[in-house]
């Protein structure tokens, strides 16, 4: 009889702790749902006009709480993107326990992470790609009632009137590659994209992620570049070869004849560091060492 009392007490404590855990989880879930309402009231973030206020993967406290609970809120002080702490963005341990719904937290977390990634992608296209024929504007703002991500034809990628294949792709009408232009690769690279003949062809600029004025700081084309470099740097100032020689040149003595053969400098590996089985034979090109001591 005495043995049953501690057992019943342990069971009661276990049930009580489980009930308390469930209550705490339900309260946390309620706080997250309230945070979701606050996040919706804040509205969707707008695309910034300047790159200094672009989205860097850090969200508001309400958004973090809605998508990942208190852990995501506390993670906001770190320099890393917040979405990595949202519900469902990791393994099974990234999901909450004892919530009323097992799917809703994962939906909030994963969809929130995808939204953050898309927002970063749009702003990378807008602020980190330069000299790309302006197609990013349509991608960001859309074309009429069509979302920018659904646009398939880009006016900037049409062949100009001066191009020898201008009429072959449709001229002033809707341009489309056909016939011999799509039987194989063309020498100029046109028609890799059937509906956008000029895309990726010769003469089209590469997308750049650095402004021209920053690529050539010695020109001092704007105040930001001049203040950043203070007229100290150019493409060849200091000379890259000088930097390489100063940092990487290794001075060797005249006795190091075998360095280039892969044996290292003399006495680089003393005999006391050599540990081989008894009777082992070492061999170098042109020479056989009969014992460890000869090494």
PDB file of C-alpha atoms in Angstrom:
ATOM      1  CA  UNK A   1       0.000   0.000   0.000  1.00  0.00           C
ATOM      2  CA  UNK A   2       2.852   2.340   0.823  1.00  0.00           C
ATOM      3  CA  UNK A   3       4.419   1.767  -2.611  1.00  0.00           C
ATOM      4  CA  UNK A   4       1.256   2.834  -4.419  1.00  0.00           C
ATOM      5  CA  UNK A   5       1.118   6.293  -2.797  1.00  0.00           C
ATOM      6  CA  UNK A   6       4.410   7.589  -4.334  1.00  0.00           C
ATOM      7  CA  UNK A   7       3.378   6.094  -7.674  1.00  0.00           C
ATOM      8  CA  UNK A   8       0.033   7.882  -7.597  1.00  0.00           C
ATOM      9  CA  UNK A   9       1.759  11.094  -6.535  1.00  0.00           C
ATOM     10  CA  UNK A  10       4.197  10.855  -9.458  1.00  0.00           C
ATOM     11  CA  UNK A  11       1.368  10.255 -11.908  1.00  0.00           C
ATOM     12  CA  UNK A  12      -0.530  13.211 -10.514  1.00  0.00           C
ATOM     13  CA  UNK A  13       2.483  15.482 -10.854  1.00  0.00           C
ATOM     14  CA  UNK A  14       3.042  14.309 -14.411  1.00  0.00           C
ATOM     15  CA  UNK A  15      -0.572  15.054 -15.352  1.00  0.00           C
ATOM     16  CA  UNK A  16      -0.364  18.445 -13.637  1.00  0.00           C
ATOM     17  CA  UNK A  17       2.860  19.390 -15.447  1.00  0.00           C
ATOM     18  CA  UNK A  18       1.417  18.313 -18.789  1.00  0.00           C
ATOM     19  CA  UNK A  19      -1.713  20.357 -18.167  1.00  0.00           C
ATOM     20  CA  UNK A  20       0.386  23.410 -17.226  1.00  0.00           C
ATOM     21  CA  UNK A  21       2.492  22.960 -20.341  1.00  0.00           C
ATOM     22  CA  UNK A  22      -0.628  22.783 -22.490  1.00  0.00           C
ATOM     23  CA  UNK A  23      -2.038  25.938 -20.903  1.00  0.00           C
ATOM     24  CA  UNK A  24       1.250  27.833 -21.463  1.00  0.00           C
ATOM     25  CA  UNK A  25       1.349  26.702 -25.083  1.00  0.00           C
ATOM     26  CA  UNK A  26      -2.241  27.803 -25.685  1.00  0.00           C
ATOM     27  CA  UNK A  27      -1.483  31.219 -24.177  1.00  0.00           C
ATOM     28  CA  UNK A  28       1.577  31.600 -26.408  1.00  0.00           C
ATOM     29  CA  UNK A  29      -0.476  30.610 -29.431  1.00  0.00           C
ATOM     30  CA  UNK A  30      -3.065  33.246 -28.529  1.00  0.00           C
ATOM     31  CA  UNK A  31      -0.333  35.910 -28.243  1.00  0.00           C
ATOM     32  CA  UNK A  32       0.984  34.929 -31.670  1.00  0.00           C
ATOM     33  CA  UNK A  33      -2.466  35.201 -33.249  1.00  0.00           C
ATOM     34  CA  UNK A  34      -2.884  38.644 -31.702  1.00  0.00           C
ATOM     35  CA  UNK A  35       0.505  39.575 -33.175  1.00  0.00           C
ATOM     36  CA  UNK A  36      -0.716  38.362 -36.585  1.00  0.00           C
ATOM     37  CA  UNK A  37      -3.630  40.776 -36.351  1.00  0.00           C
ATOM     38  CA  UNK A  38      -1.248  43.605 -35.499  1.00  0.00           C
ATOM     39  CA  UNK A  39       1.012  42.643 -38.419  1.00  0.00           C
ATOM     40  CA  UNK A  40      -1.933  42.758 -40.823  1.00  0.00           C
ATOM     41  CA  UNK A  41      -2.932  46.169 -39.446  1.00  0.00           C
ATOM     42  CA  UNK A  42       0.578  47.442 -40.193  1.00  0.00           C
ATOM     43  CA  UNK A  43       0.087  46.554 -43.862  1.00  0.00           C
ATOM     44  CA  UNK A  44       2.513  45.148 -46.391  1.00  0.00           C
ATOM     45  CA  UNK A  45       5.934  46.771 -46.588  1.00  0.00           C
ATOM     46  CA  UNK A  46       6.401  49.140 -49.507  1.00  0.00           C
ATOM     47  CA  UNK A  47       9.246  49.026 -51.969  1.00  0.00           C
ATOM     48  CA  UNK A  48      11.715  51.707 -50.862  1.00  0.00           C
ATOM     49  CA  UNK A  49      12.777  54.488 -53.189  1.00  0.00           C
ATOM     50  CA  UNK A  50      16.431  54.415 -52.147  1.00  0.00           C
ATOM     51  CA  UNK A  51      18.751  51.526 -51.411  1.00  0.00           C
ATOM     52  CA  UNK A  52      19.796  52.805 -47.966  1.00  0.00           C
ATOM     53  CA  UNK A  53      16.384  51.801 -46.549  1.00  0.00           C
ATOM     54  CA  UNK A  54      15.996  48.517 -48.423  1.00  0.00           C
ATOM     55  CA  UNK A  55      14.755  45.365 -46.694  1.00  0.00           C
ATOM     56  CA  UNK A  56      17.579  43.452 -44.998  1.00  0.00           C
ATOM     57  CA  UNK A  57      15.657  40.452 -43.712  1.00  0.00           C
ATOM     58  CA  UNK A  58      14.660  42.031 -40.379  1.00  0.00           C
ATOM     59  CA  UNK A  59      10.945  42.282 -39.596  1.00  0.00           C
ATOM     60  CA  UNK A  60       8.804  44.010 -36.987  1.00  0.00           C
ATOM     61  CA  UNK A  61       8.224  42.485 -33.555  1.00  0.00           C
ATOM     62  CA  UNK A  62       4.623  41.659 -34.469  1.00  0.00           C
ATOM     63  CA  UNK A  63       5.672  39.868 -37.666  1.00  0.00           C
ATOM     64  CA  UNK A  64       8.362  37.884 -35.850  1.00  0.00           C
ATOM     65  CA  UNK A  65       5.955  36.856 -33.099  1.00  0.00           C
ATOM     66  CA  UNK A  66       3.269  35.825 -35.579  1.00  0.00           C
ATOM     67  CA  UNK A  67       5.635  33.728 -37.657  1.00  0.00           C
ATOM     68  CA  UNK A  68       7.930  32.230 -35.049  1.00  0.00           C
ATOM     69  CA  UNK A  69       6.853  33.056 -31.523  1.00  0.00           C
ATOM     70  CA  UNK A  70       9.076  34.384 -28.765  1.00  0.00           C
ATOM     71  CA  UNK A  71      12.184  32.701 -30.164  1.00  0.00           C
ATOM     72  CA  UNK A  72      11.884  34.669 -33.387  1.00  0.00           C
ATOM     73  CA  UNK A  73      11.253  37.883 -31.434  1.00  0.00           C
ATOM     74  CA  UNK A  74      14.425  37.435 -29.393  1.00  0.00           C
ATOM     75  CA  UNK A  75      16.393  36.567 -32.541  1.00  0.00           C
ATOM     76  CA  UNK A  76      15.693  40.013 -34.016  1.00  0.00           C
ATOM     77  CA  UNK A  77      18.691  41.536 -32.191  1.00  0.00           C
ATOM     78  CA  UNK A  78      21.100  39.363 -34.197  1.00  0.00           C
ATOM     79  CA  UNK A  79      22.521  40.454 -37.577  1.00  0.00           C
ATOM     80  CA  UNK A  80      21.092  37.411 -39.401  1.00  0.00           C
ATOM     81  CA  UNK A  81      17.816  37.207 -41.315  1.00  0.00           C
ATOM     82  CA  UNK A  82      14.783  36.623 -39.103  1.00  0.00           C
ATOM     83  CA  UNK A  83      13.045  34.011 -41.251  1.00  0.00           C
ATOM     84  CA  UNK A  84      15.489  31.298 -40.178  1.00  0.00           C
ATOM     85  CA  UNK A  85      13.693  31.215 -36.808  1.00  0.00           C
ATOM     86  CA  UNK A  86      10.123  31.031 -38.128  1.00  0.00           C
ATOM     87  CA  UNK A  87       7.938  28.019 -37.456  1.00  0.00           C
ATOM     88  CA  UNK A  88       8.547  25.184 -39.919  1.00  0.00           C
ATOM     89  CA  UNK A  89      11.693  26.593 -41.536  1.00  0.00           C
ATOM     90  CA  UNK A  90      13.892  23.863 -40.072  1.00  0.00           C
ATOM     91  CA  UNK A  91      13.425  20.258 -39.017  1.00  0.00           C
ATOM     92  CA  UNK A  92      10.635  18.918 -36.805  1.00  0.00           C
ATOM     93  CA  UNK A  93      12.134  20.766 -33.848  1.00  0.00           C
ATOM     94  CA  UNK A  94      11.261  24.076 -35.514  1.00  0.00           C
ATOM     95  CA  UNK A  95       7.549  23.438 -34.921  1.00  0.00           C
ATOM     96  CA  UNK A  96       5.755  24.320 -31.652  1.00  0.00           C
ATOM     97  CA  UNK A  97       4.281  21.716 -29.334  1.00  0.00           C
ATOM     98  CA  UNK A  98       0.849  21.530 -27.714  1.00  0.00           C
ATOM     99  CA  UNK A  99      -0.711  24.176 -29.974  1.00  0.00           C
ATOM    100  CA  UNK A 100      -4.364  23.805 -30.936  1.00  0.00           C
ATOM    101  CA  UNK A 101      -3.364  23.568 -34.591  1.00  0.00           C
ATOM    102  CA  UNK A 102      -0.294  21.755 -35.839  1.00  0.00           C
ATOM    103  CA  UNK A 103      -0.544  23.128 -39.394  1.00  0.00           C
ATOM    104  CA  UNK A 104      -1.308  26.807 -38.809  1.00  0.00           C
ATOM    105  CA  UNK A 105       2.073  27.689 -37.207  1.00  0.00           C
ATOM    106  CA  UNK A 106       3.961  25.971 -40.035  1.00  0.00           C
ATOM    107  CA  UNK A 107       1.850  27.830 -42.590  1.00  0.00           C
ATOM    108  CA  UNK A 108       2.527  31.175 -40.906  1.00  0.00           C
ATOM    109  CA  UNK A 109       6.244  30.485 -40.635  1.00  0.00           C
ATOM    110  CA  UNK A 110       6.938  29.043 -44.080  1.00  0.00           C
ATOM    111  CA  UNK A 111       4.742  31.536 -45.937  1.00  0.00           C
ATOM    112  CA  UNK A 112       6.362  34.356 -43.977  1.00  0.00           C
ATOM    113  CA  UNK A 113       9.824  33.106 -44.881  1.00  0.00           C
ATOM    114  CA  UNK A 114       8.889  32.901 -48.561  1.00  0.00           C
ATOM    115  CA  UNK A 115       7.493  36.427 -48.409  1.00  0.00           C
ATOM    116  CA  UNK A 116      10.740  37.736 -46.862  1.00  0.00           C
ATOM    117  CA  UNK A 117      12.816  35.988 -49.524  1.00  0.00           C
ATOM    118  CA  UNK A 118      10.685  37.366 -52.350  1.00  0.00           C
ATOM    119  CA  UNK A 119      10.896  40.863 -50.901  1.00  0.00           C
ATOM    120  CA  UNK A 120      14.664  40.602 -50.745  1.00  0.00           C
ATOM    121  CA  UNK A 121      14.769  39.248 -54.298  1.00  0.00           C
ATOM    122  CA  UNK A 122      12.743  42.134 -55.675  1.00  0.00           C
ATOM    123  CA  UNK A 123      14.929  44.697 -53.938  1.00  0.00           C
ATOM    124  CA  UNK A 124      18.128  42.967 -55.042  1.00  0.00           C
ATOM    125  CA  UNK A 125      16.882  43.246 -58.617  1.00  0.00           C
ATOM    126  CA  UNK A 126      16.007  46.901 -58.085  1.00  0.00           C
ATOM    127  CA  UNK A 127      19.054  48.098 -56.157  1.00  0.00           C
ATOM    128  CA  UNK A 128      21.873  45.656 -56.890  1.00  0.00           C
ATOM    129  CA  UNK A 129      21.583  45.304 -60.649  1.00  0.00           C
ATOM    130  CA  UNK A 130      22.741  48.184 -62.796  1.00  0.00           C
ATOM    131  CA  UNK A 131      22.827  48.736 -66.537  1.00  0.00           C
ATOM    132  CA  UNK A 132      20.308  45.968 -67.178  1.00  0.00           C
ATOM    133  CA  UNK A 133      18.134  47.799 -69.709  1.00  0.00           C
ATOM    134  CA  UNK A 134      15.565  48.809 -67.103  1.00  0.00           C
ATOM    135  CA  UNK A 135      13.637  45.543 -67.075  1.00  0.00           C
ATOM    136  CA  UNK A 136      13.613  45.531 -63.272  1.00  0.00           C
ATOM    137  CA  UNK A 137      11.022  48.352 -63.264  1.00  0.00           C
ATOM    138  CA  UNK A 138       8.454  46.170 -64.984  1.00  0.00           C
ATOM    139  CA  UNK A 139       9.343  43.224 -62.762  1.00  0.00           C
ATOM    140  CA  UNK A 140       8.765  45.287 -59.623  1.00  0.00           C
ATOM    141  CA  UNK A 141       5.693  47.318 -60.645  1.00  0.00           C
ATOM    142  CA  UNK A 142       4.097  44.987 -63.192  1.00  0.00           C
ATOM    143  CA  UNK A 143       2.634  45.751 -66.579  1.00  0.00           C
ATOM    144  CA  UNK A 144      -0.968  46.918 -66.453  1.00  0.00           C
ATOM    145  CA  UNK A 145      -2.968  44.269 -64.625  1.00  0.00           C
ATOM    146  CA  UNK A 146      -0.207  41.655 -64.979  1.00  0.00           C
ATOM    147  CA  UNK A 147       2.105  41.078 -62.040  1.00  0.00           C
ATOM    148  CA  UNK A 148       5.743  41.693 -62.886  1.00  0.00           C
ATOM    149  CA  UNK A 149       6.706  38.105 -62.104  1.00  0.00           C
ATOM    150  CA  UNK A 150       4.200  36.877 -64.708  1.00  0.00           C
ATOM    151  CA  UNK A 151       5.474  39.096 -67.536  1.00  0.00           C
ATOM    152  CA  UNK A 152       6.849  36.962 -70.373  1.00  0.00           C
ATOM    153  CA  UNK A 153       7.670  39.542 -73.052  1.00  0.00           C
ATOM    154  CA  UNK A 154       9.994  42.487 -72.446  1.00  0.00           C
ATOM    155  CA  UNK A 155      10.024  45.447 -74.885  1.00  0.00           C
ATOM    156  CA  UNK A 156      13.669  46.085 -73.954  1.00  0.00           C
ATOM    157  CA  UNK A 157      14.565  42.682 -75.417  1.00  0.00           C
ATOM    158  CA  UNK A 158      13.216  43.351 -78.937  1.00  0.00           C
ATOM    159  CA  UNK A 159      15.591  43.474 -81.902  1.00  0.00           C
ATOM    160  CA  UNK A 160      16.104  47.057 -83.125  1.00  0.00           C
ATOM    161  CA  UNK A 161      15.368  48.164 -86.675  1.00  0.00           C
ATOM    162  CA  UNK A 162      19.081  48.194 -87.480  1.00  0.00           C
ATOM    163  CA  UNK A 163      19.463  44.479 -86.745  1.00  0.00           C
ATOM    164  CA  UNK A 164      19.750  42.255 -89.886  1.00  0.00           C
ATOM    165  CA  UNK A 165      17.167  39.814 -88.469  1.00  0.00           C
ATOM    166  CA  UNK A 166      14.665  42.514 -87.552  1.00  0.00           C
ATOM    167  CA  UNK A 167      12.114  41.496 -90.179  1.00  0.00           C
ATOM    168  CA  UNK A 168      12.719  37.780 -89.636  1.00  0.00           C
ATOM    169  CA  UNK A 169      11.432  37.970 -86.052  1.00  0.00           C
ATOM    170  CA  UNK A 170       8.406  40.117 -86.869  1.00  0.00           C
ATOM    171  CA  UNK A 171       9.730  43.633 -87.294  1.00  0.00           C
ATOM    172  CA  UNK A 172       7.515  46.271 -85.725  1.00  0.00           C
ATOM    173  CA  UNK A 173       4.888  43.667 -84.816  1.00  0.00           C
ATOM    174  CA  UNK A 174       5.093  41.201 -81.927  1.00  0.00           C
ATOM    175  CA  UNK A 175       8.524  39.643 -82.312  1.00  0.00           C
ATOM    176  CA  UNK A 176       8.968  35.864 -82.213  1.00  0.00           C
ATOM    177  CA  UNK A 177      11.878  33.714 -83.311  1.00  0.00           C
ATOM    178  CA  UNK A 178      11.051  30.938 -85.767  1.00  0.00           C
ATOM    179  CA  UNK A 179      12.428  28.931 -88.651  1.00  0.00           C
ATOM    180  CA  UNK A 180      16.201  28.782 -89.043  1.00  0.00           C
ATOM    181  CA  UNK A 181      16.694  31.093 -86.063  1.00  0.00           C
ATOM    182  CA  UNK A 182      15.578  28.378 -83.665  1.00  0.00           C
ATOM    183  CA  UNK A 183      17.079  25.315 -85.375  1.00  0.00           C
ATOM    184  CA  UNK A 184      20.363  25.897 -83.559  1.00  0.00           C
ATOM    185  CA  UNK A 185      22.384  28.475 -81.708  1.00  0.00           C
ATOM    186  CA  UNK A 186      23.022  31.674 -83.602  1.00  0.00           C
ATOM    187  CA  UNK A 187      26.485  33.209 -83.804  1.00  0.00           C
ATOM    188  CA  UNK A 188      25.270  36.439 -82.195  1.00  0.00           C
ATOM    189  CA  UNK A 189      23.266  34.718 -79.458  1.00  0.00           C
ATOM    190  CA  UNK A 190      19.886  36.057 -80.510  1.00  0.00           C
ATOM    191  CA  UNK A 191      16.756  33.923 -80.131  1.00  0.00           C
ATOM    192  CA  UNK A 192      17.917  32.039 -77.074  1.00  0.00           C
ATOM    193  CA  UNK A 193      14.558  33.267 -75.782  1.00  0.00           C
ATOM    194  CA  UNK A 194      11.964  32.857 -78.540  1.00  0.00           C
ATOM    195  CA  UNK A 195       9.738  35.738 -77.396  1.00  0.00           C
ATOM    196  CA  UNK A 196      12.628  38.023 -76.391  1.00  0.00           C
ATOM    197  CA  UNK A 197      15.084  37.753 -79.318  1.00  0.00           C
ATOM    198  CA  UNK A 198      17.703  40.174 -77.974  1.00  0.00           C
ATOM    199  CA  UNK A 199      18.003  38.623 -74.534  1.00  0.00           C
ATOM    200  CA  UNK A 200      21.546  37.443 -73.842  1.00  0.00           C
ATOM    201  CA  UNK A 201      22.829  38.311 -77.298  1.00  0.00           C
ATOM    202  CA  UNK A 202      26.044  40.090 -78.226  1.00  0.00           C
ATOM    203  CA  UNK A 203      25.964  43.783 -77.521  1.00  0.00           C
ATOM    204  CA  UNK A 204      23.572  43.505 -74.573  1.00  0.00           C
ATOM    205  CA  UNK A 205      25.137  44.680 -71.334  1.00  0.00           C
ATOM    206  CA  UNK A 206      25.789  42.305 -68.490  1.00  0.00           C
ATOM    207  CA  UNK A 207      23.785  42.928 -65.349  1.00  0.00           C
ATOM    208  CA  UNK A 208      26.129  44.676 -62.936  1.00  0.00           C
ATOM    209  CA  UNK A 209      25.985  44.730 -59.143  1.00  0.00           C
ATOM    210  CA  UNK A 210      28.316  47.706 -58.730  1.00  0.00           C
ATOM    211  CA  UNK A 211      27.732  51.193 -60.084  1.00  0.00           C
ATOM    212  CA  UNK A 212      30.146  52.479 -62.715  1.00  0.00           C
ATOM    213  CA  UNK A 213      31.284  55.358 -60.529  1.00  0.00           C
ATOM    214  CA  UNK A 214      32.208  52.905 -57.772  1.00  0.00           C
ATOM    215  CA  UNK A 215      33.979  50.605 -60.240  1.00  0.00           C
ATOM    216  CA  UNK A 216      36.317  53.472 -61.122  1.00  0.00           C
ATOM    217  CA  UNK A 217      36.884  55.329 -57.839  1.00  0.00           C
ATOM    218  CA  UNK A 218      39.889  57.217 -59.213  1.00  0.00           C
ATOM    219  CA  UNK A 219      37.515  59.207 -61.410  1.00  0.00           C
ATOM    220  CA  UNK A 220      35.737  60.588 -58.333  1.00  0.00           C
ATOM    221  CA  UNK A 221      32.428  60.856 -60.155  1.00  0.00           C
ATOM    222  CA  UNK A 222      30.275  61.511 -57.091  1.00  0.00           C
ATOM    223  CA  UNK A 223      30.588  62.697 -53.500  1.00  0.00           C
ATOM    224  CA  UNK A 224      29.935  59.239 -52.025  1.00  0.00           C
ATOM    225  CA  UNK A 225      32.810  57.665 -53.961  1.00  0.00           C
ATOM    226  CA  UNK A 226      35.169  60.546 -53.179  1.00  0.00           C
ATOM    227  CA  UNK A 227      34.361  60.405 -49.473  1.00  0.00           C
ATOM    228  CA  UNK A 228      34.693  56.631 -49.369  1.00  0.00           C
ATOM    229  CA  UNK A 229      38.116  56.477 -51.016  1.00  0.00           C
ATOM    230  CA  UNK A 230      39.448  59.995 -50.455  1.00  0.00           C
ATOM    231  CA  UNK A 231      41.252  59.800 -53.803  1.00  0.00           C
ATOM    232  CA  UNK A 232      43.471  57.030 -52.440  1.00  0.00           C
ATOM    233  CA  UNK A 233      42.415  54.150 -54.655  1.00  0.00           C
ATOM    234  CA  UNK A 234      42.330  53.398 -58.351  1.00  0.00           C
ATOM    235  CA  UNK A 235      42.104  50.160 -60.299  1.00  0.00           C
ATOM    236  CA  UNK A 236      45.911  49.875 -60.265  1.00  0.00           C
ATOM    237  CA  UNK A 237      46.733  51.852 -57.133  1.00  0.00           C
ATOM    238  CA  UNK A 238      48.389  50.162 -55.395  1.00  0.00           C
ATOM    239  CA  UNK A 239      49.558  47.787 -58.109  1.00  0.00           C
ATOM    240  CA  UNK A 240      48.095  44.266 -57.614  1.00  0.00           C
ATOM    241  CA  UNK A 241      51.453  42.661 -58.525  1.00  0.00           C
ATOM    242  CA  UNK A 242      53.196  44.644 -55.808  1.00  0.00           C
ATOM    243  CA  UNK A 243      50.596  43.510 -53.264  1.00  0.00           C
ATOM    244  CA  UNK A 244      50.989  39.883 -54.375  1.00  0.00           C
ATOM    245  CA  UNK A 245      54.768  39.955 -54.096  1.00  0.00           C
ATOM    246  CA  UNK A 246      54.758  41.676 -50.721  1.00  0.00           C
ATOM    247  CA  UNK A 247      52.271  39.236 -49.213  1.00  0.00           C
ATOM    248  CA  UNK A 248      53.059  35.934 -50.941  1.00  0.00           C
ATOM    249  CA  UNK A 249      56.766  35.891 -51.829  1.00  0.00           C
ATOM    250  CA  UNK A 250      58.637  33.267 -49.791  1.00  0.00           C
ATOM    251  CA  UNK A 251      62.373  33.784 -49.457  1.00  0.00           C
ATOM    252  CA  UNK A 252      64.350  30.515 -49.763  1.00  0.00           C
ATOM    253  CA  UNK A 253      67.993  29.830 -49.068  1.00  0.00           C
ATOM    254  CA  UNK A 254      70.361  28.635 -51.808  1.00  0.00           C
ATOM    255  CA  UNK A 255      70.649  25.269 -50.067  1.00  0.00           C
ATOM    256  CA  UNK A 256      66.959  24.478 -50.594  1.00  0.00           C
ATOM    257  CA  UNK A 257      67.584  22.643 -53.846  1.00  0.00           C
ATOM    258  CA  UNK A 258      64.945  20.011 -53.275  1.00  0.00           C
ATOM    259  CA  UNK A 259      62.073  22.385 -52.404  1.00  0.00           C
ATOM    260  CA  UNK A 260      60.664  22.391 -55.906  1.00  0.00           C
ATOM    261  CA  UNK A 261      60.876  18.601 -56.034  1.00  0.00           C
ATOM    262  CA  UNK A 262      58.416  18.382 -53.184  1.00  0.00           C
ATOM    263  CA  UNK A 263      60.827  17.256 -50.442  1.00  0.00           C
ATOM    264  CA  UNK A 264      60.856  20.488 -48.416  1.00  0.00           C
ATOM    265  CA  UNK A 265      63.863  22.439 -47.208  1.00  0.00           C
ATOM    266  CA  UNK A 266      66.825  20.614 -45.550  1.00  0.00           C
ATOM    267  CA  UNK A 267      66.242  19.801 -41.868  1.00  0.00           C
ATOM    268  CA  UNK A 268      62.590  20.748 -42.236  1.00  0.00           C
ATOM    269  CA  UNK A 269      61.633  17.323 -40.904  1.00  0.00           C
ATOM    270  CA  UNK A 270      64.235  16.229 -38.289  1.00  0.00           C
ATOM    271  CA  UNK A 271      64.932  12.525 -37.761  1.00  0.00           C
ATOM    272  CA  UNK A 272      63.293  12.552 -34.368  1.00  0.00           C
ATOM    273  CA  UNK A 273      59.974  13.417 -36.028  1.00  0.00           C
ATOM    274  CA  UNK A 274      60.141  10.461 -38.423  1.00  0.00           C
ATOM    275  CA  UNK A 275      58.220   7.431 -37.167  1.00  0.00           C
ATOM    276  CA  UNK A 276      58.183   4.397 -39.461  1.00  0.00           C
ATOM    277  CA  UNK A 277      57.787   0.672 -38.813  1.00  0.00           C
ATOM    278  CA  UNK A 278      61.003  -1.289 -38.204  1.00  0.00           C
ATOM    279  CA  UNK A 279      62.639  -2.396 -41.452  1.00  0.00           C
ATOM    280  CA  UNK A 280      60.664   0.080 -43.609  1.00  0.00           C
ATOM    281  CA  UNK A 281      62.390   1.228 -46.791  1.00  0.00           C
ATOM    282  CA  UNK A 282      62.099   4.792 -48.069  1.00  0.00           C
ATOM    283  CA  UNK A 283      62.665   5.593 -51.705  1.00  0.00           C
ATOM    284  CA  UNK A 284      63.301   8.863 -53.510  1.00  0.00           C
ATOM    285  CA  UNK A 285      63.832   9.285 -57.236  1.00  0.00           C
ATOM    286  CA  UNK A 286      67.304   7.950 -57.977  1.00  0.00           C
ATOM    287  CA  UNK A 287      68.060   6.917 -54.396  1.00  0.00           C
ATOM    288  CA  UNK A 288      67.033   4.122 -52.050  1.00  0.00           C
ATOM    289  CA  UNK A 289      67.340   4.642 -48.296  1.00  0.00           C
ATOM    290  CA  UNK A 290      68.165   1.407 -46.529  1.00  0.00           C
ATOM    291  CA  UNK A 291      67.129   2.479 -43.072  1.00  0.00           C
ATOM    292  CA  UNK A 292      65.289   5.111 -41.177  1.00  0.00           C
ATOM    293  CA  UNK A 293      68.557   6.589 -39.968  1.00  0.00           C
ATOM    294  CA  UNK A 294      69.667   7.279 -43.567  1.00  0.00           C
ATOM    295  CA  UNK A 295      66.620   9.538 -43.957  1.00  0.00           C
TER     296      UNK A 295
END
